[in-house]
Short mmCIF file of C-alpha atoms in Angstrom, two decimals:
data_model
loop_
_atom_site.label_atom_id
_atom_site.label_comp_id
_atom_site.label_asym_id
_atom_site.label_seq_id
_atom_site.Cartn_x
_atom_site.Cartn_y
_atom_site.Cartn_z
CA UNK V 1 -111.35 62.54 14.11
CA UNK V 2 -111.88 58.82 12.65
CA UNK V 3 -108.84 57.14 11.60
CA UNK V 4 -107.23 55.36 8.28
CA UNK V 5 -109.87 52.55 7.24
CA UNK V 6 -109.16 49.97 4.90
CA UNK V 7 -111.64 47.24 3.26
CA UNK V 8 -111.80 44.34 3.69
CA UNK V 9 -110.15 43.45 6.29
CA UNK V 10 -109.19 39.71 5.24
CA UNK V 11 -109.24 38.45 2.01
CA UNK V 12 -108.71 35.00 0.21
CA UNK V 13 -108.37 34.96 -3.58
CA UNK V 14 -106.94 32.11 -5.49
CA UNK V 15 -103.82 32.79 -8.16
CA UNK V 16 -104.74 34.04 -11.36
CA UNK V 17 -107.57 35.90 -9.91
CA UNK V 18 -107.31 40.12 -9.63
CA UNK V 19 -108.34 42.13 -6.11
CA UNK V 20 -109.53 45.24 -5.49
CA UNK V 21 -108.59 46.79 -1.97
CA UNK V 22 -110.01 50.10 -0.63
CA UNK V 23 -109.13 52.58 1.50
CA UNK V 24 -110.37 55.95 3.12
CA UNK V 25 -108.07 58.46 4.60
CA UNK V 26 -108.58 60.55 7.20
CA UNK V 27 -110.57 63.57 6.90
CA UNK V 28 -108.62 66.48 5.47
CA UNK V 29 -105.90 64.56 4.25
CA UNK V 30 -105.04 64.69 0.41
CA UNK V 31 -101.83 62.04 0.10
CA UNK V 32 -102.72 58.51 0.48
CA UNK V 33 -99.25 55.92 0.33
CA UNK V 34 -100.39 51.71 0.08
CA UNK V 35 -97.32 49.64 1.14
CA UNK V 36 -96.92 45.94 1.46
CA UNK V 37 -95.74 44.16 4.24
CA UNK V 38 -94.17 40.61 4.60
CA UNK V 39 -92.34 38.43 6.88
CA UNK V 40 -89.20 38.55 4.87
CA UNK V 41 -89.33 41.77 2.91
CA UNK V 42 -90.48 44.15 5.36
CA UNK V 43 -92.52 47.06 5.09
CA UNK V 44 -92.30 48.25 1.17
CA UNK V 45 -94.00 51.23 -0.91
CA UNK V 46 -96.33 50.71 -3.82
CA UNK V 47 -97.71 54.25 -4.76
CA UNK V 48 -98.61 57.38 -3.56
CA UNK V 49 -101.63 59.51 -4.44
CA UNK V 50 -102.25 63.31 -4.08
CA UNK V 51 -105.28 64.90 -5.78
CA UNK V 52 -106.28 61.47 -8.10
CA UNK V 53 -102.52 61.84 -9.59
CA UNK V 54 -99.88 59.22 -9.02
CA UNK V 55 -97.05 60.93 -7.63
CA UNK V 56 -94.57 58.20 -6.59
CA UNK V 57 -94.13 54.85 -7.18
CA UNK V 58 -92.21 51.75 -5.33
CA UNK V 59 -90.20 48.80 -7.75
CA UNK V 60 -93.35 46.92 -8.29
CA UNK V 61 -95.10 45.38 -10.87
CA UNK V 62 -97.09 46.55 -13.27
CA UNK V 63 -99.87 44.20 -11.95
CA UNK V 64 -100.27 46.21 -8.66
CA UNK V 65 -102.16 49.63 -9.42
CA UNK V 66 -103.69 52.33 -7.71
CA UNK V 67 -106.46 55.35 -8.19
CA UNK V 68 -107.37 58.05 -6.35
CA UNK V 69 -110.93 59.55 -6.21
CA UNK V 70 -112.18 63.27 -5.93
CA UNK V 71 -112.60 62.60 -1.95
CA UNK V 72 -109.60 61.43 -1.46
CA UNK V 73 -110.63 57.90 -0.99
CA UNK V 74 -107.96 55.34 -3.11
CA UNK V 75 -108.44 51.64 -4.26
CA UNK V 76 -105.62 49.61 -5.12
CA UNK V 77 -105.65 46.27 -7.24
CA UNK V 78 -103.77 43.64 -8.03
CA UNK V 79 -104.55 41.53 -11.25
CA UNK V 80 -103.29 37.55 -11.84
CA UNK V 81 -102.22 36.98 -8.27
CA UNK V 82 -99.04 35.35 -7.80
CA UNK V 83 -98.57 33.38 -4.13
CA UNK V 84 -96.10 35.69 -3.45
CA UNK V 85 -98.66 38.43 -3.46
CA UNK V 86 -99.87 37.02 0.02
CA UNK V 87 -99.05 39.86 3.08
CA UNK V 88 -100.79 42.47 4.74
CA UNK V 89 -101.88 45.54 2.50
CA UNK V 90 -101.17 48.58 4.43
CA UNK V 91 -103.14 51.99 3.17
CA UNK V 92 -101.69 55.08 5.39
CA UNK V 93 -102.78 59.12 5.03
CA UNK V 94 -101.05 62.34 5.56
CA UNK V 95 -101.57 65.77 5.20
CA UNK V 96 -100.02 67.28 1.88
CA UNK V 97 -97.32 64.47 1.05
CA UNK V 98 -95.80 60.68 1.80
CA UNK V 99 -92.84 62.69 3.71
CA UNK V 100 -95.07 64.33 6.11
CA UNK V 101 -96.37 62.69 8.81
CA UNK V 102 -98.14 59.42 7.79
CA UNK V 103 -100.99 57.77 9.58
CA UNK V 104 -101.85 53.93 9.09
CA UNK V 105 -104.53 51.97 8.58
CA UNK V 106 -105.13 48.15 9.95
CA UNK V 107 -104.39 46.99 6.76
CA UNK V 108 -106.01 44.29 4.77
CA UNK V 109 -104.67 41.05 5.48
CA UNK V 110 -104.50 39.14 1.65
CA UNK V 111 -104.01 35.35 1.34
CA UNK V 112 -103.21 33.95 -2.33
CA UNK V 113 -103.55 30.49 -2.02
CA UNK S 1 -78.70 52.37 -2.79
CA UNK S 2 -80.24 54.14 -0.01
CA UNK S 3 -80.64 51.87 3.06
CA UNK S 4 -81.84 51.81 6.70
CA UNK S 5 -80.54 49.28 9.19
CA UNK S 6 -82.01 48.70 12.37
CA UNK S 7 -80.44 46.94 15.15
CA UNK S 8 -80.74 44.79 17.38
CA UNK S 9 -83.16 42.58 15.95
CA UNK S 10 -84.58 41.80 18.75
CA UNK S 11 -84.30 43.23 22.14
CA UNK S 12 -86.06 41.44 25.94
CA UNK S 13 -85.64 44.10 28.99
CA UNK S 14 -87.27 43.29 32.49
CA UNK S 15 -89.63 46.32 33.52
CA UNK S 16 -87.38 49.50 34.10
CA UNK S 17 -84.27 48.40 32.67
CA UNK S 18 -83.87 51.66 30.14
CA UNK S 19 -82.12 50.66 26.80
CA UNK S 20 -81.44 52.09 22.91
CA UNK S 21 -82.64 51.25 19.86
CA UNK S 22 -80.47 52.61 16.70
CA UNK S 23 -81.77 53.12 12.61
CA UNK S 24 -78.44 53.77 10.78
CA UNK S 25 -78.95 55.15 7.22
CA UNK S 26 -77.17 56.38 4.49
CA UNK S 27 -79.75 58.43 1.74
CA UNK S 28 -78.77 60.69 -0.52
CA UNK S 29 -80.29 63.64 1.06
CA UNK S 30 -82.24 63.19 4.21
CA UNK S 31 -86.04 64.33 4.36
CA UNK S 32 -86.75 63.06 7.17
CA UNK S 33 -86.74 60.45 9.88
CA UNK S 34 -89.58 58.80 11.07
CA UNK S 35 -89.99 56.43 14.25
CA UNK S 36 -93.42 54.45 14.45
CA UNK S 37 -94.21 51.49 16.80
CA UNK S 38 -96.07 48.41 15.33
CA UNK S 39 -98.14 46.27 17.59
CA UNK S 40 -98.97 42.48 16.33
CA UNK S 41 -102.09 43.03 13.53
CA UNK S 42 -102.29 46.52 13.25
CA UNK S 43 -100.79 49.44 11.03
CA UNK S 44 -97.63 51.25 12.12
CA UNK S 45 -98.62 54.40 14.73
CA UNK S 46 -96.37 57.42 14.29
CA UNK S 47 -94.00 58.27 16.85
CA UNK S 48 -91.52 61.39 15.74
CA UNK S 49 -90.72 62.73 12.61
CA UNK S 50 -86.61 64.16 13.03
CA UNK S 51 -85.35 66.39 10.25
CA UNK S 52 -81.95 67.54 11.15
CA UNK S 53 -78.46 66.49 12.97
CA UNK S 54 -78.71 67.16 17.04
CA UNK S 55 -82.84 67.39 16.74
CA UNK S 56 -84.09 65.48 19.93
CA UNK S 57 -88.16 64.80 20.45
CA UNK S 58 -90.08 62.84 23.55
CA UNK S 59 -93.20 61.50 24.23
CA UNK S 60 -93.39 59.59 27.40
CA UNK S 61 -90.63 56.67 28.07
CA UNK S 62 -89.73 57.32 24.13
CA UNK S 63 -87.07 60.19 23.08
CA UNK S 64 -85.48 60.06 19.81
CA UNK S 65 -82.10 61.78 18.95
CA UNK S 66 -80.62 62.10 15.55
CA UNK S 67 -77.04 62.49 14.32
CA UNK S 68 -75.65 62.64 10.90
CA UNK S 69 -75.52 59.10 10.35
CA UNK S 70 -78.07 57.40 12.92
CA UNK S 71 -80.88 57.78 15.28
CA UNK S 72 -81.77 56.46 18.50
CA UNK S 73 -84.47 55.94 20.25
CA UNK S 74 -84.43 55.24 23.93
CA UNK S 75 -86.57 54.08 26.38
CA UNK S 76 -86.09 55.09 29.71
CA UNK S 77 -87.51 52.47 32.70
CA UNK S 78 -89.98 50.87 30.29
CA UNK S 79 -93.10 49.39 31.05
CA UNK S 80 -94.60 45.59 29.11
CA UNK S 81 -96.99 47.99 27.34
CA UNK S 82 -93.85 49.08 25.35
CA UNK S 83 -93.60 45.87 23.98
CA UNK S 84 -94.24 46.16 19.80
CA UNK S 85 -92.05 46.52 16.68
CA UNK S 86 -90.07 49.68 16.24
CA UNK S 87 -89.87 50.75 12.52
CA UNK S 88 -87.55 53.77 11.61
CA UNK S 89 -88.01 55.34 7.85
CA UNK S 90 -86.96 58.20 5.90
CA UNK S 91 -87.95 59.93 3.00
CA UNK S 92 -90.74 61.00 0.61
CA UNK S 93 -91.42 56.83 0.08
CA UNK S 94 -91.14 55.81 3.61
CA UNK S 95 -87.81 53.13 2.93
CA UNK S 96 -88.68 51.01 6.38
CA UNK S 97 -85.97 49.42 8.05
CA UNK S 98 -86.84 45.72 9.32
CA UNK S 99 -87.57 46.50 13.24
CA UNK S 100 -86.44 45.74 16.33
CA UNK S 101 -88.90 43.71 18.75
CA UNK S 102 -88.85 44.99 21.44
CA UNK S 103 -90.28 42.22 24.73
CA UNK S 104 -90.04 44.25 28.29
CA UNK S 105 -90.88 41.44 30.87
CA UNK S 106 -92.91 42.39 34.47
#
């Protein structure tokens, strides 16, 4: 069974710009969790998506948003990029729910510069 | 505020020198806690999930125990492919705690 994939993989935008990162869960699975990871804050939640309805949401924002699509597949974007917005994207999949087992993707490494 | 504190920070064994990691939390209701190992560049891989006081799971050198206030996981005569980041989490958000690096030296 093919993993979590996430596009791109590596990304440079330039602040004041918006990106749009994708992701594709594994087969089967409905819940699809995007987290943000940094040197000095850690791992962190964004959102979680179960059948194209938010269903939780991390203390971000309101520049970082999600969607989910009928197959499961889920974007996230970020509009008027802030340096701080620079870290690794991660996108991870589970069966019914974020508290279930989760599996990652490789994430999508994001530069702001 | 629910938290989850990892410790030590960092952690260097030689090859078969078995040792502990811990995740201390305190939630308001426990849903569950999660172990996943994090290797430099790629996305956390899920270890054990552990829902309840005195649960203990294994999966090669790696068992994790839970209490009502921490978990452990310990790694018994580990290998340097057990070197990676340890993440513990709980919950229906994943809260992460920061890691412990984990170096075992040949």
């Amino acid at each position: 069974k093919a993993g979590v994939t996430q596009t791109p993989r590596y990304l440079i935008k330039t602040r004041g710009q918006q990106v749009t990162l994708s992701c594709s869960p594994i087969s089967g699975h409905r819940s699809v969790s995007w987290y943000q990871q940094t040197p000095g804050q850690g791992l962190q939640f964004l959102f979680e998506y179960f059948s194209e309805t938010q269903r939780n949401k991390g203390n971000f924002p309101g520049r970082f948003s999600g969607r989910q699509f009928s197959n499961s597949r889920s974007e996230m974007n970020v509009s008027t990029l802030e340096l701080g917005d620079s870290a690794l994207y991660l996108c991870a999949s589970s069966y019914q729910r974020a508290g279930d087992e989760q599996y990652f993707g490789p994430g999508t490494r994001l530069t702001v510069t | 505020e629910d938290q989850v504190t990892q410790s030590p920070e960092a952690l260097r064994l030689q090859e078969g020198e078995s040792s502990s990691l811990n995740c201390s939390y305190t939630v308001s209701g426990l849903r569950g806690l999660f172990w996943y190992r994090q290797d430099p560049g790629k996305g956390p891989e899920f270890l054990f999930t552990l829902y309840s006081a005195g649960e203990e799971k294994e999966k090669e050198r790696l068992k994790a125990t839970l209490t009502k206030k921490e978990s452990f996981l310990h790694i018994t005569a580990p290998k340097p492919e057990d070197s990676a980041t340890y993440l513990c989490a709980y919950g229906n958000k994943l809260v992460f705690g920061a890691g412990t690096i984990l170096r075992v030296k040949s």
